[in-house]
Amino acid sequence: MKTNIIKGLAILAAVFAFAACSEETPEDSIEVSSTTIVASAAAQQQTIAFTTNQAWEMTSSADWVTVDPASGEAGDAKVSVSFAANDTYATRNATLTLKAGTKTTKWNVEQAFVEVFGAASEVVLSADAQVIEVAVTANQAFEAASDVDWITVLSTKAAPSTKTVTLNIKANASIEPRTGNVSITAADGSVNAVKINQAASENAMALESIVYTGSAMMPYDDVNYAPTDFDEYVLTFNTSKGKVVLAVNAEDNSLPGEYVVDGGADHAAGTFSIKPAEGYTKYYTTIIEDDAEILVADGLVTITESGENLEVSAQLMDTKENTRTYSFSGKKTDVTNENVGAVAYASYYGDYYTHFASKQKYYSITLHPSAPAKEGDPFFYSLTFNVYAAASYDGTTIPTGKYNLVGEDAKTVADLPYVNGINSYPENSSVFASCYSDYESVWDEDWQEYTSAYKNYEQTGGTVEISKGSVEGTYTFDVNIKVKEYWYDEATWEQVYGDETSYSYKFENVNVYLEDNHQEPVEDVDQEFTYAFPQAAYSGRWYGDGYENGGNVYMTGWSSGVNGVFSVQMIIQTAEPYEYVKNFSGRYCNTPIPAGTYEWAADSPNDAEGKAKNCICNVKSSSYKTIKNSYTGTAAVISGGSVTFADNAVTFNLTATTADGKELHYTGTMPSSCYYFQDYSTKAKTILDWTPAN
């Protein structure tokens, strides 16, 4: 019995042992529906699901793909996969790896690229010619085209990494900025427009006008005593910053040529005018930038013409030595004629002549018209008149108002009406004394050169009305004059007059150069002569052997003024031989009076032996032996003393007596020279009574 029980237990143990050996361990497993992930280029999240019977962990091969969670326990699982945005221009790939026990599963991740196409919307360039590259952002093919002729597409590069459009830009020769467009078209039809902005040229000029002014800037040549021989053109150009004005002085009315700065301010042919340091000038070469004037100090202007086309280049240096270069090439505009005009020069003498009368202010004004005002009229290119203005004028401005020719019959200061008007007294304040006309060049056979030929006119009446011009700093002159032409009889050299004629002119916006030459009044007291103005040249007439004693007789003087106040006139005789050498077409000479001392001869021009001596002659006419004080009007008659002539100076030691018996003494030395004697040798007996005074 016991044995059977043991056998039963053994059999039962064997059964359990067999059962245990027959049950297997399950395998590691991962179950997924797909192992491919496709993502767009945008940043996003996707979820993947799987089942595994083991603990698991997941990893990414790229940092742009992340998973959450990255690990877990066996069972069903969901993982959120995050994708960063793909900002590259190509597809990218990554791998997600899942490990669970002994099992591994991989997901292939593919993210699409960005569809990109674009370029800069605007480019700003200088006016220079240049080649530029425009960067293009694209991952597809494209082509470019320009809508203007000054932009040329040279090439395009569309390689995967470097993408550019190369453009050739022509120089902008305009004073205006310009804009063009380059269209870049992608393979998918997308279009990107690039605006090309090119700046205006700082060197280019656009012709606005050409004005012909003749010789209006300097109508009269003070050196040659004739109208000037240049023709001024004023060319006005617009620039990107303002204007350039070129006032060039052409020769023979021909605009083309080279012009350099008019350093001497004499407006010579082949120069361009610049603004003077003093005075008002209507036309001159200047630069206007941003409404500010830049004065020109030097430079070179070149002008050429070809048919209707004009080419101008200008290198202009300003007063700070900065140089600007300008150019123009284009059609020449019509030339505007502003030839009829004038400039004027004026001197203010203060109470000159009038201090001891009504103290009117004295001005001397000379008008230089640039052309005849009316067809057929004479060309009065020098009109001089003297104005006695109101005492309120101080010399800083020109007196305005209407002035009449008065006082024609006045012989002394007491007779002279010092009212606002034009006066013909005293002798050296003649009205319209220089009225030259019909200038032309005449060939002189003797001198083998061209000389000036003109007519002389003397004013016999009229008025002048002065008012301020419409341009600041200018004046308008309304002139009405009566004149007589005069000439010299070839036999006697006496003046012969023609008929009286009236003319009326109006000169508007005249530039007036005003000089202050006034001095304080000088009373009738002893004086030391030290200065003659405006020049210390004594002039007069040569009467040959006026006394028929072998000497030579001269009337000479300083009518332009001594010390700014006095005029001196006398008759002298030289004992030495004298040769009159003709000059100025035979009318004058410049042979100096023989040097030496000339004593006052009260009775006779002869020495004890009856021969001519150096002396100051005591002629009957007091007009030829006077020293005048222009302020007081006193004409003191020379009554003693001497005058000494040296090569370039004259020394006075004279005594003169006034009408009331007051004796005055005049001494001093001043620089001087001797020119412009006229030959009156054939008229010595007819012009003056040469009998010495008793």
XYZ file of C-alpha atoms in Angstrom:
694
model
C 0.000 0.000 0.000
C 2.730 2.372 0.919
C 4.541 1.414 -2.197
C 1.586 2.335 -4.339
C 1.297 5.749 -2.766
C 4.935 6.539 -3.527
C 4.489 5.438 -7.132
C 1.430 7.733 -7.466
C 3.291 10.728 -6.220
C 6.133 10.107 -8.587
C 3.807 9.837 -11.517
C 2.101 13.152 -10.555
C 5.463 14.933 -10.282
C 6.433 13.686 -13.671
C 3.202 15.002 -15.143
C 3.819 18.488 -13.726
C 7.390 18.439 -14.875
C 6.339 17.529 -18.404
C 3.735 20.271 -18.432
C 6.268 22.829 -17.341
C 8.729 21.870 -20.034
C 6.169 21.949 -22.784
C 5.093 25.881 -22.262
C 7.517 28.314 -24.573
C 8.662 32.009 -23.737
C 6.962 34.595 -26.215
C 9.250 36.542 -28.771
C 9.986 40.356 -28.709
C 7.664 42.125 -31.103
C 6.943 45.593 -32.668
C 3.841 46.155 -34.679
C 3.522 49.279 -36.982
C 1.254 50.201 -39.867
C 3.838 52.139 -41.911
C 7.526 53.005 -41.697
C 7.461 56.060 -44.015
C 6.906 59.648 -42.891
C 6.484 62.513 -45.430
C 6.428 66.095 -44.184
C 5.963 69.449 -45.861
C 8.526 72.241 -45.547
C 6.597 73.985 -42.810
C 7.197 73.393 -39.128
C 4.697 70.763 -37.925
C 3.961 67.702 -35.826
C 2.860 64.165 -36.774
C 1.919 61.151 -34.608
C 3.108 57.632 -35.152
C 1.628 54.577 -33.337
C 3.070 51.160 -32.659
C 2.640 48.144 -30.364
C 5.454 46.289 -28.694
C 5.730 43.655 -25.983
C 8.901 45.155 -24.669
C 10.063 48.418 -23.167
C 11.188 50.734 -25.964
C 13.159 53.850 -26.905
C 13.173 55.966 -30.077
C 16.025 58.137 -31.547
C 16.347 60.606 -34.528
C 19.260 60.847 -36.908
C 18.775 64.645 -37.424
C 18.321 67.493 -35.022
C 15.454 68.919 -37.079
C 13.325 65.901 -36.121
C 12.453 65.337 -32.465
C 10.181 62.786 -30.752
C 8.108 62.917 -27.598
C 8.159 60.681 -25.654
C 11.451 59.100 -26.581
C 10.862 55.907 -24.524
C 8.110 53.804 -22.923
C 6.825 50.458 -21.580
C 5.472 47.512 -23.572
C 2.062 47.860 -24.995
C 0.354 50.260 -27.403
C 2.282 53.568 -27.797
C 1.898 56.927 -29.565
C 4.846 59.249 -30.267
C 4.595 62.879 -31.380
C 7.204 63.654 -34.070
C 8.091 67.388 -34.484
C 9.645 68.777 -37.656
C 11.466 72.121 -37.803
C 10.737 74.260 -40.903
C 12.898 73.448 -43.894
C 14.333 76.796 -45.030
C 16.762 75.224 -47.458
C 16.218 74.890 -51.159
C 16.418 71.035 -51.299
C 14.543 67.984 -49.881
C 16.054 66.561 -46.708
C 15.873 63.132 -45.086
C 16.232 61.635 -41.608
C 15.690 58.293 -39.871
C 13.720 57.475 -36.710
C 14.898 54.283 -35.007
C 12.697 52.311 -32.521
C 14.302 49.671 -30.336
C 12.158 47.260 -28.259
C 14.002 44.348 -26.706
C 15.767 42.636 -29.467
C 13.636 44.238 -32.149
C 14.430 47.383 -34.185
C 12.143 49.271 -36.545
C 13.093 52.339 -38.658
C 10.968 55.079 -40.143
C 12.275 56.957 -43.242
C 11.496 60.662 -42.847
C 11.401 62.950 -45.933
C 10.749 66.721 -45.645
C 10.013 68.830 -48.749
C 12.127 71.919 -49.683
C 10.985 75.560 -49.713
C 9.670 76.815 -53.048
C 11.626 80.161 -53.091
C 12.098 82.878 -55.705
C 12.989 86.538 -55.174
C 15.490 89.421 -55.458
C 16.042 92.907 -54.077
C 13.104 95.107 -54.972
C 15.194 98.290 -55.444
C 18.828 99.231 -56.199
C 20.272 102.772 -55.904
C 23.268 103.670 -58.110
C 25.500 106.655 -58.817
C 25.473 108.403 -62.201
C 28.673 106.644 -63.304
C 28.820 103.850 -65.887
C 29.144 100.539 -64.042
C 28.532 96.778 -64.037
C 26.524 95.409 -61.118
C 25.283 92.010 -59.934
C 21.804 91.544 -58.503
C 21.531 88.569 -56.144
C 18.556 86.242 -56.798
C 17.160 83.821 -54.225
C 15.802 80.859 -56.177
C 15.807 77.075 -56.427
C 14.517 77.055 -59.960
C 15.596 78.362 -63.327
C 14.915 81.998 -64.304
C 15.701 84.674 -66.927
C 15.972 88.497 -66.820
C 15.048 91.402 -69.144
C 15.301 95.237 -68.967
C 12.687 97.771 -70.031
C 15.171 100.626 -70.761
C 18.073 100.943 -73.171
C 20.576 102.116 -70.547
C 20.379 98.777 -68.689
C 21.691 95.693 -70.500
C 21.445 92.149 -69.085
C 24.863 90.564 -69.544
C 24.302 87.139 -67.948
C 22.420 85.153 -65.322
C 23.753 82.515 -62.955
C 21.265 80.013 -61.609
C 23.519 77.411 -60.034
C 22.092 75.769 -56.877
C 24.307 77.847 -54.581
C 25.095 81.177 -56.320
C 22.365 82.925 -58.278
C 22.946 86.424 -59.818
C 21.879 88.676 -62.671
C 24.729 90.781 -64.136
C 23.708 94.193 -65.500
C 25.627 96.785 -67.526
C 24.566 100.338 -66.535
C 25.358 103.238 -68.848
C 26.424 106.603 -67.367
C 23.613 109.047 -66.708
C 24.493 112.222 -68.611
C 21.264 113.921 -67.572
C 20.672 116.457 -64.824
C 17.642 114.385 -63.752
C 17.723 111.029 -61.920
C 16.226 108.090 -63.845
C 14.550 104.760 -63.114
C 14.514 101.465 -65.027
C 13.098 98.038 -64.273
C 14.611 94.565 -64.648
C 12.054 91.745 -64.717
C 13.290 88.354 -63.450
C 10.939 85.523 -64.475
C 11.093 82.072 -62.835
C 10.395 78.762 -64.534
C 7.035 78.506 -62.801
C 6.025 81.882 -64.257
C 6.621 83.951 -61.150
C 7.984 87.449 -61.867
C 10.175 89.572 -59.597
C 10.694 93.252 -60.588
C 13.910 95.019 -59.562
C 13.764 98.845 -59.734
C 17.118 100.418 -60.723
C 17.421 104.040 -59.524
C 20.355 105.967 -61.026
C 21.330 109.376 -59.663
C 21.555 112.497 -61.826
C 24.959 113.513 -63.138
C 26.675 116.208 -61.095
C 28.724 117.116 -64.172
C 26.001 117.349 -66.787
C 24.370 120.607 -67.866
C 21.095 121.262 -69.683
C 21.089 124.407 -71.816
C 18.442 126.887 -70.706
C 19.294 129.996 -72.723
C 21.946 131.917 -74.649
C 21.852 135.694 -74.350
C 23.913 137.970 -76.591
C 24.755 141.190 -74.777
C 27.270 142.657 -77.196
C 29.668 144.723 -75.124
C 27.149 145.612 -72.430
C 29.522 144.546 -69.667
C 32.281 146.899 -70.774
C 31.118 148.978 -73.757
C 33.989 151.450 -73.684
C 37.715 150.735 -73.841
C 39.413 153.339 -71.635
C 42.823 152.393 -73.023
C 42.050 152.754 -76.711
C 39.294 155.371 -76.259
C 36.913 153.386 -78.433
C 34.149 150.798 -78.127
C 35.366 147.418 -76.944
C 36.168 144.745 -79.513
C 34.557 141.726 -77.846
C 31.050 140.283 -77.907
C 29.697 138.813 -74.719
C 27.470 135.742 -74.617
C 25.792 134.549 -71.444
C 25.020 130.815 -71.432
C 22.757 129.616 -68.628
C 22.607 125.883 -67.840
C 20.533 123.869 -65.402
C 22.316 121.249 -63.316
C 21.196 118.566 -60.887
C 21.898 120.944 -58.000
C 21.031 124.317 -59.510
C 22.563 126.370 -62.313
C 25.838 127.227 -64.034
C 26.134 130.606 -65.755
C 28.976 131.200 -68.232
C 29.588 134.819 -69.293
C 32.169 134.522 -72.073
C 33.794 137.331 -74.024
C 33.905 136.192 -77.639
C 35.877 137.669 -80.500
C 34.267 138.851 -83.738
C 30.808 137.630 -82.689
C 31.990 134.005 -82.806
C 30.898 131.883 -79.863
C 33.182 128.820 -80.316
C 36.591 129.042 -78.668
C 38.553 128.626 -75.476
C 37.981 131.026 -72.598
C 40.089 131.608 -69.493
C 39.258 133.689 -66.446
C 39.093 137.442 -66.971
C 41.589 138.223 -64.222
C 42.027 141.849 -65.250
C 38.285 142.516 -65.346
C 38.755 144.168 -68.745
C 36.498 141.694 -70.604
C 39.140 140.962 -73.248
C 38.293 138.522 -76.027
C 38.937 134.892 -75.084
C 38.071 135.342 -71.402
C 35.086 134.649 -69.190
C 33.864 137.223 -66.698
C 33.820 136.653 -62.954
C 32.097 138.663 -60.258
C 34.211 141.647 -59.239
C 35.115 142.165 -55.609
C 33.217 145.440 -55.605
C 30.302 146.778 -57.585
C 27.255 145.199 -59.190
C 27.577 143.081 -62.315
C 24.535 141.773 -64.113
C 26.207 138.882 -65.923
C 29.200 136.874 -64.757
C 30.304 133.247 -64.538
C 28.987 131.610 -61.393
C 27.710 128.359 -59.892
C 24.414 128.020 -58.026
C 24.072 124.905 -55.864
C 21.145 124.308 -53.514
C 20.120 127.983 -53.858
C 23.573 129.164 -52.700
C 26.017 131.054 -54.936
C 29.555 129.716 -55.374
C 31.893 132.354 -56.793
C 34.286 131.297 -59.554
C 37.937 132.349 -59.326
C 39.587 130.517 -62.222
C 38.968 127.928 -64.884
C 38.734 126.994 -68.544
C 35.646 126.976 -70.768
C 35.672 125.318 -74.202
C 32.844 125.774 -76.709
C 32.513 124.062 -80.101
C 29.722 124.078 -82.668
C 28.725 121.579 -85.341
C 25.654 122.583 -87.286
C 22.854 123.068 -84.774
C 24.703 121.169 -82.066
C 26.717 122.765 -79.311
C 29.328 121.211 -77.060
C 30.477 122.951 -73.893
C 32.957 121.849 -71.264
C 33.797 123.913 -68.211
C 36.352 123.407 -65.476
C 35.577 125.985 -62.813
C 37.579 126.548 -59.640
C 35.873 128.329 -56.786
C 37.439 130.770 -54.339
C 38.325 127.856 -52.009
C 40.257 126.156 -54.853
C 37.684 123.386 -55.308
C 37.306 122.427 -58.968
C 34.037 121.371 -60.566
C 33.789 119.914 -64.069
C 30.695 120.335 -66.241
C 29.773 119.287 -69.766
C 26.979 119.747 -72.267
C 26.332 118.265 -75.681
C 23.097 118.974 -77.485
C 21.094 121.286 -79.667
C 21.896 124.987 -79.517
C 18.970 127.155 -78.418
C 17.959 130.386 -80.117
C 20.118 133.348 -79.114
C 18.289 136.158 -77.321
C 19.591 139.638 -78.098
C 19.990 141.977 -75.135
C 22.598 144.121 -76.812
C 20.926 147.438 -76.075
C 22.025 148.395 -72.608
C 24.629 150.391 -70.770
C 26.946 150.496 -67.821
C 27.830 153.620 -65.908
C 30.627 154.985 -63.814
C 30.021 157.691 -61.261
C 32.161 159.782 -58.949
C 30.840 161.462 -55.847
C 32.595 164.747 -55.075
C 30.518 165.864 -52.119
C 30.243 169.660 -51.852
C 32.576 170.062 -54.816
C 32.024 173.532 -56.345
C 29.114 174.181 -54.001
C 30.394 174.274 -50.427
C 30.338 178.059 -50.236
C 27.082 178.289 -52.149
C 24.074 176.057 -51.370
C 26.105 172.922 -50.495
C 24.489 170.768 -53.160
C 26.095 167.341 -53.694
C 28.048 166.970 -56.899
C 28.122 163.744 -58.951
C 29.795 163.080 -62.281
C 28.177 160.205 -64.202
C 29.341 158.645 -67.469
C 27.040 156.306 -69.378
C 28.483 153.775 -71.823
C 25.672 152.356 -74.013
C 26.425 149.064 -75.714
C 24.656 149.855 -78.981
C 22.511 152.503 -80.687
C 19.143 152.604 -78.974
C 17.284 153.080 -82.254
C 18.141 152.107 -85.793
C 19.679 155.028 -87.602
C 20.666 156.906 -84.442
C 24.275 157.676 -83.647
C 26.047 155.281 -81.329
C 26.751 157.552 -78.351
C 29.030 155.159 -76.529
C 30.149 157.764 -74.004
C 27.660 160.161 -72.399
C 28.965 162.259 -69.515
C 26.929 164.613 -67.362
C 27.261 166.226 -63.959
C 24.470 166.376 -61.410
C 24.080 168.788 -58.516
C 21.803 166.842 -56.211
C 20.065 167.532 -52.925
C 22.261 168.063 -49.864
C 20.813 164.899 -48.276
C 22.793 162.576 -50.574
C 25.887 161.100 -48.932
C 27.639 159.422 -51.845
C 26.432 155.871 -51.165
C 23.697 155.991 -53.806
C 23.068 157.719 -57.122
C 20.757 160.771 -56.906
C 17.342 160.150 -58.423
C 14.998 162.653 -60.015
C 14.753 164.710 -63.180
C 17.624 167.077 -63.928
C 17.588 169.926 -66.427
C 20.471 171.657 -68.153
C 20.606 175.013 -66.366
C 23.103 177.769 -65.793
C 24.391 177.855 -69.348
C 24.945 181.593 -69.146
C 26.572 181.547 -65.686
C 30.041 183.102 -65.722
C 30.792 183.276 -62.005
C 29.840 181.374 -58.901
C 27.403 184.121 -57.980
C 25.602 183.642 -61.303
C 25.357 179.848 -60.958
C 21.993 178.486 -59.765
C 22.998 175.538 -57.550
C 19.651 173.784 -57.706
C 18.932 170.159 -58.481
C 19.965 170.118 -62.066
C 22.661 169.573 -64.614
C 24.993 172.534 -64.767
C 27.454 173.559 -67.424
C 29.571 175.671 -65.074
C 32.410 175.717 -64.201
C 34.500 175.012 -67.243
C 35.690 171.532 -66.288
C 32.198 170.200 -65.538
C 30.843 170.243 -69.069
C 27.682 168.266 -69.707
C 27.738 165.366 -72.143
C 31.236 166.511 -73.069
C 32.130 163.176 -74.670
C 29.523 161.886 -77.103
C 31.285 159.727 -79.678
C 29.461 158.040 -82.512
C 29.779 155.721 -85.510
C 32.956 153.982 -84.409
C 34.937 152.049 -86.983
C 38.510 150.938 -87.571
C 40.423 152.863 -90.245
C 43.795 151.859 -91.682
C 46.444 154.469 -90.946
C 49.106 154.503 -93.658
C 51.555 156.546 -91.563
C 51.423 154.255 -88.543
C 50.625 151.081 -90.504
C 47.863 150.094 -88.111
C 44.144 150.393 -87.544
C 43.034 153.466 -85.641
C 39.724 154.530 -84.175
C 37.451 156.732 -86.242
C 34.474 158.422 -84.634
C 32.388 161.552 -84.659
C 32.266 164.113 -81.862
C 29.088 165.607 -80.451
C 28.521 168.456 -78.042
C 25.385 168.715 -75.971
C 23.412 171.914 -76.349
C 20.462 171.154 -74.073
C 18.220 168.489 -72.627
C 17.294 166.551 -69.510
C 18.113 163.296 -67.774
C 15.783 161.504 -65.387
C 17.323 158.968 -62.991
C 15.292 156.335 -61.149
C 16.028 153.038 -59.458
C 15.970 150.007 -61.736
C 13.836 146.918 -61.282
C 16.995 144.898 -60.553
C 18.540 145.614 -57.179
C 21.595 147.842 -57.383
C 20.762 149.237 -60.837
C 19.353 152.502 -62.162
C 17.282 153.601 -65.138
C 18.332 156.649 -67.161
C 15.763 158.419 -69.313
C 17.924 160.693 -71.465
C 16.696 163.483 -73.752
C 19.512 165.434 -75.357
C 20.110 168.055 -78.004
C 23.498 167.790 -79.681
C 25.553 169.273 -82.475
C 28.168 167.292 -84.307
C 31.505 169.060 -84.499
C 34.779 168.506 -86.274
C 38.058 170.321 -86.777
C 38.855 172.377 -89.828
C 41.944 170.781 -91.355
C 43.476 174.162 -92.136
C 42.836 176.060 -88.910
C 41.960 173.237 -86.485
C 39.022 175.300 -85.361
C 35.845 173.485 -84.323
C 33.087 173.514 -86.915
C 29.525 172.628 -85.872
C 26.695 170.927 -87.711
C 22.947 171.246 -87.151
C 21.322 170.644 -83.801
C 19.544 167.282 -83.417
C 17.459 165.819 -80.597
C 17.628 162.233 -79.368
C 15.766 160.327 -76.659
C 16.972 157.131 -75.021
C 15.958 155.034 -72.049
C 18.547 152.775 -70.476
C 17.004 150.378 -67.961
C 18.669 148.435 -65.137
C 22.065 150.007 -65.662
C 24.953 148.841 -63.493
C 26.566 151.867 -61.844
C 30.050 151.758 -60.342
C 30.148 154.573 -57.789
C 33.430 155.897 -56.397
C 33.687 158.250 -53.457
C 36.117 161.023 -54.430
C 34.830 163.730 -52.161
C 37.120 165.899 -50.043
C 36.572 168.456 -47.382
C 36.170 172.073 -48.572
C 39.339 174.129 -48.938
C 39.224 177.843 -48.320
C 41.394 180.480 -50.011
C 44.586 180.069 -48.008
C 48.182 179.151 -48.855
C 48.407 175.606 -50.247
C 51.023 172.899 -50.742
C 50.374 170.978 -53.967
C 51.115 167.262 -53.539
C 48.616 165.376 -55.665
C 46.829 165.642 -58.972
C 43.806 163.492 -59.830
C 42.739 161.479 -61.666
C 46.062 161.818 -63.466
C 48.961 164.211 -63.135
C 49.443 164.807 -66.835
C 49.636 168.389 -67.965
C 48.345 169.158 -71.409
C 47.735 172.113 -73.671
C 48.836 173.786 -76.886
C 52.117 174.513 -78.603
C 52.178 177.914 -80.293
C 55.624 177.671 -81.852
C 57.647 180.887 -81.797
C 54.735 182.887 -80.459
C 56.818 185.986 -79.710
C 59.035 185.632 -82.785
C 62.081 185.742 -80.552
C 63.374 182.205 -81.111
C 61.603 180.681 -78.134
C 58.754 178.222 -77.966
C 55.462 179.095 -76.292
C 53.017 176.694 -74.596
C 49.713 176.892 -72.843
C 49.779 174.145 -70.204
C 47.894 173.176 -67.085
C 46.387 170.588 -64.810
C 42.683 170.857 -65.483
C 41.932 167.469 -63.885
C 42.591 169.001 -60.500
C 45.438 169.414 -58.066
C 44.936 168.221 -54.482
C 41.478 167.273 -55.679
C 40.455 170.932 -55.673
C 42.685 173.259 -57.686
C 43.288 173.717 -61.382
C 46.351 175.506 -62.725
C 46.813 177.117 -66.115
C 49.695 179.199 -67.443
C 51.620 180.298 -70.519
C 55.320 179.430 -70.481
C 58.188 180.036 -72.894
C 61.291 177.885 -73.345
C 64.581 179.380 -74.497
C 65.932 176.066 -75.777
C 65.116 174.679 -79.240
C 62.074 172.395 -79.305
C 61.008 169.775 -81.844
C 57.306 168.979 -82.016
C 56.996 165.224 -82.689
C 53.556 164.278 -83.954
C 51.481 161.617 -82.280
C 47.863 160.442 -82.397
C 47.388 160.923 -86.134
C 49.228 164.236 -86.091
C 46.871 166.124 -83.797
C 49.013 165.774 -80.688
C 52.549 165.155 -79.541
C 54.175 163.696 -76.464
C 57.458 165.628 -76.571
C 58.201 166.780 -73.009
C 58.677 170.452 -72.209
C 62.427 171.014 -71.692
C 63.394 170.520 -68.062
C 64.313 173.607 -66.060
C 62.989 176.397 -63.873
C 60.625 178.982 -65.356
C 60.472 182.309 -63.491
C 57.557 184.761 -63.566
C 58.239 187.486 -66.162
C 56.192 190.529 -65.254
C 57.150 192.607 -68.294
C 58.930 190.748 -71.083
C 59.681 187.147 -72.174
C 63.157 188.303 -73.326
C 66.410 188.672 -71.458
C 68.562 191.821 -71.424
C 69.939 190.956 -74.836
C 66.462 190.499 -76.312
C 66.690 186.705 -76.522
C 63.996 184.317 -75.393
C 64.256 183.113 -71.820
C 62.620 180.355 -69.746
C 59.716 182.135 -68.130
C 56.059 182.215 -67.137
C 54.493 184.784 -69.434
C 52.412 187.653 -68.067
C 49.802 187.670 -70.842
C 46.844 190.038 -70.884
C 44.209 187.283 -70.645
C 43.886 186.279 -66.982
C 42.363 182.943 -68.075
C 45.853 181.774 -69.043
C 47.580 182.602 -65.761
C 45.213 181.431 -63.036
C 45.019 179.056 -60.091
C 41.375 178.201 -59.392
C 39.838 176.929 -56.166
C 36.931 174.775 -57.339
C 35.134 174.990 -53.986
C 35.116 178.751 -53.646
C 35.229 179.552 -57.326
C 38.134 181.951 -56.683
C 40.435 182.370 -59.669
C 43.668 183.862 -58.317
C 45.939 185.402 -61.004
C 49.588 184.335 -60.994
C 51.684 187.336 -60.012
C 55.095 185.901 -59.142
C 57.251 182.892 -58.379
C 58.389 180.008 -60.514
C 57.617 176.476 -61.706
C 60.260 173.763 -62.242
C 59.873 170.876 -64.699
C 61.866 167.676 -64.157
C 61.619 164.405 -66.071
C 58.683 163.047 -64.048
C 57.735 165.804 -61.618
C 56.770 169.432 -61.397
C 57.540 171.775 -58.471
C 55.445 174.856 -57.687
C 56.618 178.035 -55.986
C 53.978 180.473 -57.171
C 52.270 183.553 -55.880
C 48.767 184.447 -57.041
C 46.524 187.407 -56.221
C 42.744 187.294 -55.832
C 40.376 189.929 -57.209
C 40.146 191.572 -53.779
C 43.958 191.845 -53.512
C 44.621 188.830 -51.256
C 47.996 187.228 -52.002
C 48.156 183.414 -51.874
C 51.195 181.140 -52.053
C 51.231 177.732 -53.764
C 54.184 175.387 -53.206
C 54.953 171.666 -53.373
C 56.114 168.920 -55.730
C 53.988 166.268 -57.388
C 54.614 163.482 -59.925
C 53.721 164.524 -63.431
C 54.347 163.838 -67.089
C 53.810 165.818 -70.271
C 51.566 164.582 -73.075
C 48.894 165.674 -75.519
C 50.080 169.044 -76.813
C 48.182 170.215 -79.868
C 49.912 172.132 -82.653
C 48.603 175.718 -82.639
C 51.783 177.196 -84.085
C 49.972 178.734 -87.070
C 47.411 180.482 -84.894
C 49.556 182.195 -82.278
C 48.635 185.666 -83.502
C 44.955 184.967 -84.075
C 44.113 183.107 -80.892
C 45.770 185.303 -78.286
C 47.108 188.806 -77.955
C 50.721 187.994 -77.195
C 51.627 191.502 -76.100
C 52.923 191.213 -72.514
C 50.947 192.955 -69.824
C 52.306 196.215 -68.386
